[in-house]
Amino acid sequence: MNRRKIALVTLSGLWLMCTCAHAAREAYEFDVSVSIPTSRFHVLPADPGWISREQRLPWSLLNSTLGGLRKDFDVKNEGGAIEARLDGLAYLSSGESGHEIELQVVFNGRELKVGEAVEVVSAADGRQGRRVLLEITPQPPGDGVYKPGKYFGNVNMMFNAMLPGA
């Protein structure tokens, strides 16, 4: 009779150990990637996590103003300067209501325009490499009053490595 009790206790203990081990098991899966830039030329966001996500501009209820966006970029061109331009108008649109908010895009202190490339990094700074600031600032409407609505838009910037003597 003692043998039966011992066997039952042992089996119960084994079952509890299996249940606990199974309950504690967890699995995780996530993606990992890296983009290693060429050391000769690059214009990359210092924090790459934001570039592929929608950026919400801050709206102040207190004074009815719309804030902008400021992000750092790491730039380098061993061959010299870097130029940039907008690849389309930069604005926010409310869609059906037809309201628009123009965006001013400034890279390293130089305003970018559509179809007009401007030097945004000097040859000396390009060869050395440095961190520069992108600023996107909403421009208030002519009457100074932002119209209510949901606004969406995008900013397309193009960067080129300028060759010496070009």
CSV table of C-alpha atoms in Angstrom, one decimal:
chain,number,residue,atom,x,y,z
A,1,MET,CA,0.0,0.0,0.0
A,2,ASN,CA,2.8,2.4,0.7
A,3,ARG,CA,4.2,1.8,-2.8
A,4,ARG,CA,0.9,3.1,-4.4
A,5,LYS,CA,1.1,6.3,-2.4
A,6,ILE,CA,4.7,6.9,-3.3
A,7,ALA,CA,3.9,6.3,-7.0
A,8,LEU,CA,1.0,8.7,-6.9
A,9,VAL,CA,3.0,11.4,-5.3
A,10,THR,CA,5.8,10.9,-7.8
A,11,LEU,CA,3.5,11.0,-10.8
A,12,SER,CA,1.7,14.1,-9.4
A,13,GLY,CA,5.1,15.8,-8.8
A,14,LEU,CA,6.2,15.0,-12.3
A,15,TRP,CA,3.0,16.4,-13.8
A,16,LEU,CA,3.4,19.6,-11.9
A,17,MET,CA,7.0,20.0,-13.0
A,18,CYS,CA,5.9,19.6,-16.7
A,19,THR,CA,3.0,22.0,-16.4
A,20,CYS,CA,5.2,24.7,-14.8
A,21,ALA,CA,8.0,24.2,-17.4
A,22,HIS,CA,5.4,24.5,-20.2
A,23,ALA,CA,3.7,27.6,-18.7
A,24,ALA,CA,7.0,29.4,-18.3
A,25,ARG,CA,8.0,29.0,-22.0
A,26,GLU,CA,7.8,32.1,-24.1
A,27,ALA,CA,8.9,32.8,-27.7
A,28,TYR,CA,9.6,36.2,-29.4
A,29,GLU,CA,10.2,37.0,-33.0
A,30,PHE,CA,11.3,40.4,-34.3
A,31,ASP,CA,13.0,41.8,-37.4
A,32,VAL,CA,16.6,43.1,-37.4
A,33,SER,CA,18.2,45.1,-40.1
A,34,VAL,CA,21.0,47.6,-40.7
A,35,SER,CA,21.9,50.0,-43.4
A,36,ILE,CA,25.7,50.7,-43.6
A,37,PRO,CA,26.3,53.8,-45.6
A,38,THR,CA,29.2,54.3,-48.0
A,39,SER,CA,31.9,56.4,-46.4
A,40,ARG,CA,32.2,58.4,-49.6
A,41,PHE,CA,28.7,59.9,-49.7
A,42,HIS,CA,25.6,59.8,-47.5
A,43,VAL,CA,22.8,61.9,-46.2
A,44,LEU,CA,21.0,59.9,-43.5
A,45,PRO,CA,18.7,60.7,-40.6
A,46,ALA,CA,20.7,60.5,-37.3
A,47,ASP,CA,17.7,58.7,-35.8
A,48,PRO,CA,16.5,56.5,-38.7
A,49,GLY,CA,13.3,55.3,-36.9
A,50,TRP,CA,11.2,58.4,-37.8
A,51,ILE,CA,11.8,58.6,-41.5
A,52,SER,CA,9.4,55.9,-42.6
A,53,ARG,CA,6.6,56.9,-40.2
A,54,GLU,CA,4.0,59.6,-40.3
A,55,GLN,CA,5.1,62.7,-38.4
A,56,ARG,CA,2.4,64.5,-36.5
A,57,LEU,CA,3.0,68.3,-36.3
A,58,PRO,CA,2.1,69.7,-32.8
A,59,TRP,CA,-1.1,71.8,-32.7
A,60,SER,CA,-1.4,74.2,-29.7
A,61,LEU,CA,-5.0,74.6,-28.5
A,62,LEU,CA,-3.9,77.4,-26.2
A,63,ASN,CA,-2.8,79.8,-28.9
A,64,SER,CA,-4.1,78.1,-32.2
A,65,THR,CA,-0.6,77.7,-33.7
A,66,LEU,CA,0.9,74.8,-35.6
A,67,GLY,CA,4.4,73.7,-34.7
A,68,GLY,CA,7.1,72.3,-37.0
A,69,LEU,CA,9.5,69.4,-37.2
A,70,ARG,CA,13.2,69.4,-36.4
A,71,LYS,CA,15.4,66.4,-37.1
A,72,ASP,CA,19.2,65.8,-37.4
A,73,PHE,CA,20.9,64.3,-40.4
A,74,ASP,CA,24.4,62.9,-40.7
A,75,VAL,CA,26.0,64.0,-44.0
A,76,LYS,CA,29.3,63.3,-45.8
A,77,ASN,CA,30.7,63.6,-49.3
A,78,GLU,CA,34.4,62.8,-49.6
A,79,GLY,CA,34.4,64.5,-53.0
A,80,GLY,CA,33.2,67.9,-51.7
A,81,ALA,CA,29.9,69.7,-51.3
A,82,ILE,CA,26.3,68.4,-51.2
A,83,GLU,CA,23.3,70.1,-52.9
A,84,ALA,CA,19.6,69.5,-52.3
A,85,ARG,CA,16.2,70.4,-53.8
A,86,LEU,CA,12.6,69.5,-53.3
A,87,ASP,CA,11.2,67.0,-55.6
A,88,GLY,CA,7.7,68.5,-55.4
A,89,LEU,CA,5.8,71.2,-53.5
A,90,ALA,CA,5.9,70.7,-49.7
A,91,TYR,CA,2.4,71.2,-48.2
A,92,LEU,CA,-0.4,69.7,-46.1
A,93,SER,CA,-3.8,69.3,-47.7
A,94,SER,CA,-7.1,68.8,-46.0
A,95,GLY,CA,-8.4,66.9,-49.0
A,96,GLU,CA,-12.1,67.5,-49.8
A,97,SER,CA,-12.3,70.9,-48.2
A,98,GLY,CA,-9.4,72.1,-50.4
A,99,HIS,CA,-7.5,73.9,-47.6
A,100,GLU,CA,-3.7,73.7,-47.8
A,101,ILE,CA,-0.9,74.7,-45.5
A,102,GLU,CA,2.5,75.4,-47.2
A,103,LEU,CA,5.6,74.0,-45.5
A,104,GLN,CA,9.0,75.7,-45.5
A,105,VAL,CA,11.8,73.2,-45.7
A,106,VAL,CA,15.2,74.3,-44.5
A,107,PHE,CA,18.2,71.9,-44.5
A,108,ASN,CA,21.4,73.1,-42.7
A,109,GLY,CA,20.1,76.7,-42.8
A,110,ARG,CA,19.4,76.7,-46.5
A,111,GLU,CA,15.8,76.8,-47.8
A,112,LEU,CA,15.0,74.1,-50.3
A,113,LYS,CA,12.9,74.9,-53.5
A,114,VAL,CA,11.3,72.8,-56.1
A,115,GLY,CA,13.6,72.2,-59.1
A,116,GLU,CA,16.3,74.5,-57.8
A,117,ALA,CA,19.3,72.7,-56.3
A,118,VAL,CA,21.1,74.7,-53.6
A,119,GLU,CA,24.4,73.9,-51.8
A,120,VAL,CA,23.4,72.7,-48.4
A,121,VAL,CA,26.8,71.4,-47.2
A,122,SER,CA,30.1,73.1,-48.1
A,123,ALA,CA,33.0,71.1,-49.6
A,124,ALA,CA,35.0,71.4,-46.4
A,125,ASP,CA,32.1,70.2,-44.2
A,126,GLY,CA,31.2,67.5,-46.8
A,127,ARG,CA,34.7,66.0,-46.8
A,128,GLN,CA,34.8,66.1,-42.9
A,129,GLY,CA,31.3,64.9,-42.4
A,130,ARG,CA,28.9,66.5,-39.9
A,131,ARG,CA,25.5,66.5,-38.3
A,132,VAL,CA,23.1,69.1,-39.7
A,133,LEU,CA,19.5,70.1,-39.0
A,134,LEU,CA,16.3,69.6,-41.1
A,135,GLU,CA,13.6,72.1,-40.2
A,136,ILE,CA,10.1,71.9,-41.6
A,137,THR,CA,7.9,74.9,-40.6
A,138,PRO,CA,4.2,75.3,-41.5
A,139,GLN,CA,3.5,78.7,-43.0
A,140,PRO,CA,0.4,80.4,-41.6
A,141,PRO,CA,-2.5,81.0,-44.1
A,142,GLY,CA,-2.8,84.5,-45.5
A,143,ASP,CA,-5.5,85.5,-43.0
A,144,GLY,CA,-3.4,83.9,-40.2
A,145,VAL,CA,-6.2,81.4,-39.3
A,146,TYR,CA,-5.7,77.7,-39.7
A,147,LYS,CA,-8.9,76.0,-41.0
A,148,PRO,CA,-10.2,73.0,-39.0
A,149,GLY,CA,-9.7,69.6,-40.6
A,150,LYS,CA,-7.4,66.6,-41.0
A,151,TYR,CA,-4.3,67.5,-43.1
A,152,PHE,CA,-1.9,65.2,-44.8
A,153,GLY,CA,1.1,65.7,-47.0
A,154,ASN,CA,4.7,64.6,-47.7
A,155,VAL,CA,8.1,66.2,-48.2
A,156,ASN,CA,10.4,64.8,-50.9
A,157,MET,CA,14.0,65.9,-50.8
A,158,MET,CA,16.7,65.0,-53.3
A,159,PHE,CA,20.4,65.2,-52.4
A,160,ASN,CA,23.4,65.1,-54.8
A,161,ALA,CA,27.1,64.8,-54.3
A,162,MET,CA,28.7,67.8,-56.0
A,163,LEU,CA,32.0,66.9,-57.7
A,164,PRO,CA,34.9,69.4,-57.5
A,165,GLY,CA,35.0,71.8,-60.4
A,166,ALA,CA,31.4,70.9,-61.5
